[in-house]
Short mmCIF file of C-alpha atoms and ligand atoms in Angstrom, two decimals:
data_model
loop_
_atom_site.label_atom_id
_atom_site.label_comp_id
_atom_site.label_asym_id
_atom_site.label_seq_id
_atom_site.Cartn_x
_atom_site.Cartn_y
_atom_site.Cartn_z
CA MET A 193 1.08 24.79 -7.94
CA LYS A 194 3.04 21.79 -7.20
CA LEU A 195 1.42 19.27 -4.92
CA ILE A 196 2.17 15.96 -3.37
CA LEU A 197 -0.54 13.46 -2.44
CA LEU A 198 0.58 10.97 0.33
CA GLY A 199 -1.35 8.06 1.76
CA ALA A 200 -1.60 4.48 1.97
CA PRO A 201 -2.17 2.32 -1.05
CA GLY A 202 -5.67 2.47 -1.70
CA ALA A 203 -6.45 5.74 0.31
CA GLY A 204 -7.89 7.20 -2.86
CA LYS A 205 -4.89 9.44 -3.89
CA GLY A 206 -5.47 8.60 -7.72
CA THR A 207 -8.88 9.68 -7.47
CA GLN A 208 -8.31 12.79 -5.74
CA ALA A 209 -5.19 13.58 -7.92
CA GLU A 210 -7.81 13.48 -10.98
CA LYS A 211 -10.26 16.04 -9.20
CA ILE A 212 -7.40 18.46 -8.65
CA CYS A 213 -6.07 17.84 -12.12
CA GLU A 214 -9.66 18.79 -13.48
CA LYS A 215 -10.06 21.87 -11.08
CA PHE A 216 -6.62 23.36 -11.51
CA ASN A 217 -5.74 21.99 -14.87
CA ILE A 218 -2.29 20.73 -13.96
CA PRO A 219 -1.34 17.09 -14.83
CA ALA A 220 -1.53 14.23 -12.23
CA ILE A 221 1.42 12.30 -12.50
CA SER A 222 1.20 8.76 -11.10
CA THR A 223 4.43 6.58 -10.69
CA GLY A 224 2.23 3.57 -10.27
CA ASN A 225 0.50 4.11 -13.71
CA ILE A 226 3.97 4.95 -15.56
CA ILE A 227 5.39 1.75 -14.29
CA ARG A 228 2.35 -0.30 -15.15
CA ALA A 229 2.54 1.39 -18.69
CA ALA A 230 6.24 0.34 -19.05
CA LEU A 231 5.33 -3.32 -17.81
CA LYS A 232 2.67 -3.51 -20.43
CA ASN A 233 4.99 -2.20 -23.27
CA GLY A 234 7.80 -4.58 -22.13
CA THR A 235 10.45 -1.85 -21.60
CA GLU A 236 13.48 -2.42 -19.72
CA MET A 237 12.25 -0.36 -16.90
CA GLY A 238 9.19 -2.37 -16.70
CA LEU A 239 11.07 -5.46 -16.44
CA LYS A 240 13.03 -4.19 -13.64
CA ALA A 241 10.07 -3.22 -11.80
CA LYS A 242 8.02 -6.06 -12.51
CA SER A 243 8.88 -8.60 -9.61
CA TYR A 244 8.93 -5.72 -6.95
CA MET A 245 5.50 -4.62 -7.92
CA GLU A 246 3.93 -8.01 -8.18
CA LYS A 247 5.29 -8.85 -4.84
CA GLY A 248 3.79 -5.47 -3.34
CA GLN A 249 7.39 -4.21 -2.63
CA LEU A 250 8.59 -0.65 -3.68
CA VAL A 251 10.53 -0.48 -6.87
CA PRO A 252 14.06 0.61 -6.14
CA ASP A 253 14.57 4.54 -5.62
CA GLU A 254 16.80 4.74 -8.67
CA VAL A 255 14.20 3.51 -11.13
CA VAL A 256 11.31 5.66 -9.80
CA ILE A 257 13.72 8.82 -9.27
CA GLY A 258 14.67 8.44 -12.96
CA ILE A 259 11.06 8.06 -14.02
CA ILE A 260 10.11 11.43 -12.23
CA LYS A 261 13.14 13.28 -13.44
CA ASP A 262 12.24 12.50 -17.09
CA ARG A 263 8.48 13.18 -16.48
CA LEU A 264 8.72 16.61 -14.76
CA LYS A 265 10.88 17.80 -17.70
CA GLU A 266 7.94 17.62 -19.90
CA ASP A 267 6.18 20.91 -21.07
CA ASP A 268 2.71 20.24 -19.39
CA CYS A 269 4.57 20.33 -15.96
CA LYS A 270 5.61 24.08 -16.33
CA PHE A 271 2.69 25.52 -14.21
CA GLY A 272 2.53 22.76 -11.55
CA PHE A 273 1.76 19.32 -11.18
CA ILE A 274 0.35 16.85 -8.69
CA LEU A 275 2.43 13.77 -7.69
CA ASP A 276 0.49 10.57 -6.89
CA GLY A 277 2.49 7.93 -5.46
CA PHE A 278 5.90 9.85 -5.21
CA PRO A 279 7.79 10.23 -3.24
CA ARG A 280 7.35 7.04 -1.25
CA THR A 281 10.66 6.99 0.73
CA ILE A 282 12.95 9.50 2.35
CA PRO A 283 15.64 9.17 -0.46
CA GLN A 284 12.82 9.85 -3.18
CA ALA A 285 11.95 13.03 -1.18
CA GLN A 286 15.38 14.13 -1.07
CA ALA A 287 15.82 13.68 -4.53
CA LEU A 288 13.04 16.13 -5.27
CA GLU A 289 14.67 18.73 -3.08
CA ASP A 290 18.08 18.12 -4.78
CA MET A 291 16.29 18.76 -8.13
CA GLY A 292 15.57 22.19 -6.69
CA ILE A 293 11.64 21.77 -6.91
CA GLU A 294 9.69 23.89 -4.72
CA ILE A 295 6.76 21.98 -3.38
CA ASP A 296 3.81 24.02 -2.13
CA LYS A 297 1.96 21.33 -0.30
CA VAL A 298 1.69 18.02 0.68
CA VAL A 299 -1.57 16.67 1.20
CA ASP A 300 -1.85 13.29 3.24
CA ILE A 301 -5.19 11.28 2.99
CA GLU A 302 -5.37 9.18 5.98
CA VAL A 303 -7.48 6.04 6.01
CA PRO A 304 -7.29 3.32 8.77
CA ASP A 305 -5.69 0.00 7.54
CA LYS A 306 -8.90 -1.96 8.02
CA LYS A 307 -10.83 0.35 5.51
CA ILE A 308 -7.87 0.00 3.12
CA THR A 309 -8.19 -3.82 3.01
CA GLU A 310 -11.84 -3.66 2.42
CA ARG A 311 -11.63 -0.98 -0.15
CA MET A 312 -8.92 -2.67 -2.27
CA SER A 313 -11.00 -5.81 -2.75
CA GLY A 314 -13.46 -3.62 -4.83
CA ARG A 315 -11.02 -1.78 -6.79
CA ARG A 316 -11.07 -2.16 -10.45
CA VAL A 317 -8.85 -0.58 -13.07
CA CYS A 318 -9.26 -0.18 -16.75
CA SER A 319 -7.20 -2.43 -18.86
CA LYS A 320 -6.72 0.06 -21.57
CA CYS A 321 -6.20 3.37 -20.06
CA ALA A 322 -5.62 2.75 -16.35
CA ASN A 323 -8.56 4.89 -15.08
CA SER A 324 -9.65 3.50 -11.81
CA TYR A 325 -13.20 2.41 -10.34
CA HIS A 326 -14.64 0.77 -7.35
CA LEU A 327 -17.54 -1.78 -7.22
CA LEU A 328 -19.21 0.09 -4.57
CA TYR A 329 -17.77 3.57 -4.29
CA LYS A 330 -17.03 4.60 -7.92
CA LYS A 331 -19.12 2.51 -10.25
CA PRO A 332 -18.63 2.67 -13.90
CA LYS A 333 -21.85 3.76 -16.05
CA VAL A 334 -21.93 0.22 -17.47
CA GLU A 335 -20.68 -2.66 -15.29
CA GLY A 336 -17.21 -4.01 -16.06
CA ILE A 337 -16.50 -1.11 -18.85
CA CYS A 338 -14.39 1.84 -18.60
CA ASP A 339 -16.39 5.21 -18.82
CA ALA A 340 -13.50 6.93 -20.44
CA CYS A 341 -12.54 4.66 -23.26
CA GLY A 342 -14.72 1.47 -23.19
CA GLY A 343 -11.82 -0.69 -22.08
CA GLU A 344 -12.45 -3.82 -19.76
CA LEU A 345 -12.19 -3.40 -16.16
CA VAL A 346 -10.03 -5.74 -14.20
CA GLN A 347 -8.45 -6.21 -10.76
CA ARG A 348 -4.92 -5.33 -10.37
CA LYS A 349 -2.67 -8.42 -9.58
CA ASP A 350 -1.32 -6.44 -6.58
CA ASP A 351 -4.72 -5.90 -5.22
CA ALA A 352 -4.93 -9.21 -4.01
CA PRO A 353 -5.42 -9.37 -0.26
CA GLU A 354 -1.91 -10.88 0.71
CA THR A 355 -0.23 -8.38 -1.71
CA VAL A 356 -2.26 -5.56 -0.24
CA GLN A 357 -0.96 -6.73 3.29
CA ALA A 358 2.56 -6.47 1.95
CA ARG A 359 1.98 -3.14 0.60
CA LEU A 360 0.61 -1.84 3.84
CA VAL A 361 3.72 -2.95 5.82
CA GLU A 362 5.87 -1.20 3.15
CA TYR A 363 3.79 1.92 3.50
CA HIS A 364 4.02 2.10 7.30
CA GLU A 365 7.86 1.34 7.19
CA MET A 366 9.16 3.48 4.31
CA THR A 367 6.57 5.97 3.23
CA GLU A 368 4.86 7.11 6.69
CA PRO A 369 8.18 8.93 7.64
CA LEU A 370 7.48 11.25 5.04
CA LYS A 371 4.82 12.79 7.06
CA SER A 372 7.32 14.06 9.43
CA PHE A 373 9.73 15.08 6.75
CA TYR A 374 7.25 17.35 5.27
CA GLU A 375 5.67 18.52 8.57
CA LYS A 376 9.21 19.91 9.54
CA LEU A 377 9.15 21.74 6.18
CA GLY A 378 5.75 23.17 7.13
CA LYS A 379 4.05 21.60 3.92
CA LEU A 380 2.11 18.93 5.47
CA VAL A 381 -1.82 19.11 5.45
CA ILE A 382 -3.74 16.02 6.78
CA VAL A 383 -7.19 15.07 5.44
CA ASP A 384 -9.42 12.20 6.72
CA GLY A 385 -10.54 10.08 3.91
CA GLN A 386 -14.31 9.96 4.06
CA GLU A 387 -16.74 7.12 2.80
CA GLU A 388 -17.92 9.35 0.03
CA VAL A 389 -15.25 10.27 -2.63
CA SER A 390 -16.96 13.88 -3.03
CA ASP A 391 -16.78 14.54 0.76
CA THR A 392 -12.86 13.67 0.69
CA THR A 393 -12.41 16.10 -2.41
CA LYS A 394 -14.13 18.89 -0.43
CA LEU A 395 -11.80 18.41 2.34
CA VAL A 396 -8.98 18.13 -0.04
CA PHE A 397 -10.06 21.58 -2.01
CA ALA A 398 -10.26 23.26 1.59
CA ALA A 399 -6.88 22.02 2.40
CA LEU A 400 -5.37 23.58 -0.71
CA GLU A 401 -7.06 26.85 -0.34
CA ASP A 402 -5.36 28.01 2.86
P1 ADP B 4 -1.19 2.33 -4.88
O1 ADP B 4 -1.02 3.64 -4.23
O2 ADP B 4 -2.73 1.94 -4.91
O3 ADP B 4 -0.41 1.43 -3.94
P2 ADP B 4 0.27 2.65 -7.20
O4 ADP B 4 -0.35 2.28 -8.54
O5 ADP B 4 0.75 3.95 -6.81
O6 ADP B 4 -0.79 2.22 -6.09
O7 ADP B 4 1.54 1.80 -6.83
C1 ADP B 4 1.63 0.34 -7.21
C2 ADP B 4 3.14 -0.19 -7.08
O8 ADP B 4 4.00 0.48 -8.15
C3 ADP B 4 3.78 0.00 -5.72
O9 ADP B 4 3.35 -1.14 -4.81
C4 ADP B 4 5.21 -0.16 -6.07
O10 ADP B 4 5.66 -1.58 -6.33
C5 ADP B 4 5.09 0.64 -7.38
N1 ADP B 4 5.61 2.06 -7.13
C6 ADP B 4 4.81 3.15 -7.40
N2 ADP B 4 5.24 4.36 -7.05
C7 ADP B 4 6.44 4.01 -6.48
C8 ADP B 4 7.52 4.95 -5.86
N3 ADP B 4 7.47 6.13 -5.81
N4 ADP B 4 8.52 4.11 -5.32
C9 ADP B 4 8.52 2.79 -5.43
N5 ADP B 4 7.72 2.09 -5.78
C10 ADP B 4 6.57 2.52 -6.46
ZN1 ZN B 5 -10.24 3.22 -20.00
#
């Protein structure tokens, strides 16, 4: 199964990607996480991406397309994958088509902007393994500590309110047109993001079944 998760920043794509990954045993690929790891390791790609990311802007298409091309060549993608945060622009979607990749479904998780801003302020991520948590909706077992690896939980720089605003603008302008792109291909399924993570997961799984 080859899936794309669409939705605004903070709509919960990453969390749902993990659930799908567990259930179907296919890798969840987050371009955001790959870029953040490159940034941390100080690679050339990380340096290129840094200024865009910190301002809440999209990283240039050729950079992320390169990342995805390499990642999809890896062995674990043979039986499918979940793309979380890619594509985010029409040229990125076109690049996937040009690579001859047959996407089965595109699940769009819809959450109103106002909710997004509320949610982002509570988001925390692990400084070691990038797992994501929320102060209200997805609490770690021990406050401030990652369940998975014991790393310290921090707020992402780009989750600051002004940056979130910029990311929402980018989303509506650059990413939302992908909905009609995939609708025309008959692949789009829309799911309303719920208050409870598990309720959204139920809707996502149901969307994957039919
Ligand atoms: P969220 O989904 O919460 O916005 P991500 O971790 O997916 O967070 O992305 C964080 C940032 O990484 C984006 O704001 C952007 O700068 C960069 N990025 C991630 N994926 C892409 C992409 N496909 N195209 C361009 N930039 C990207
Ligand atoms: Zn961790």
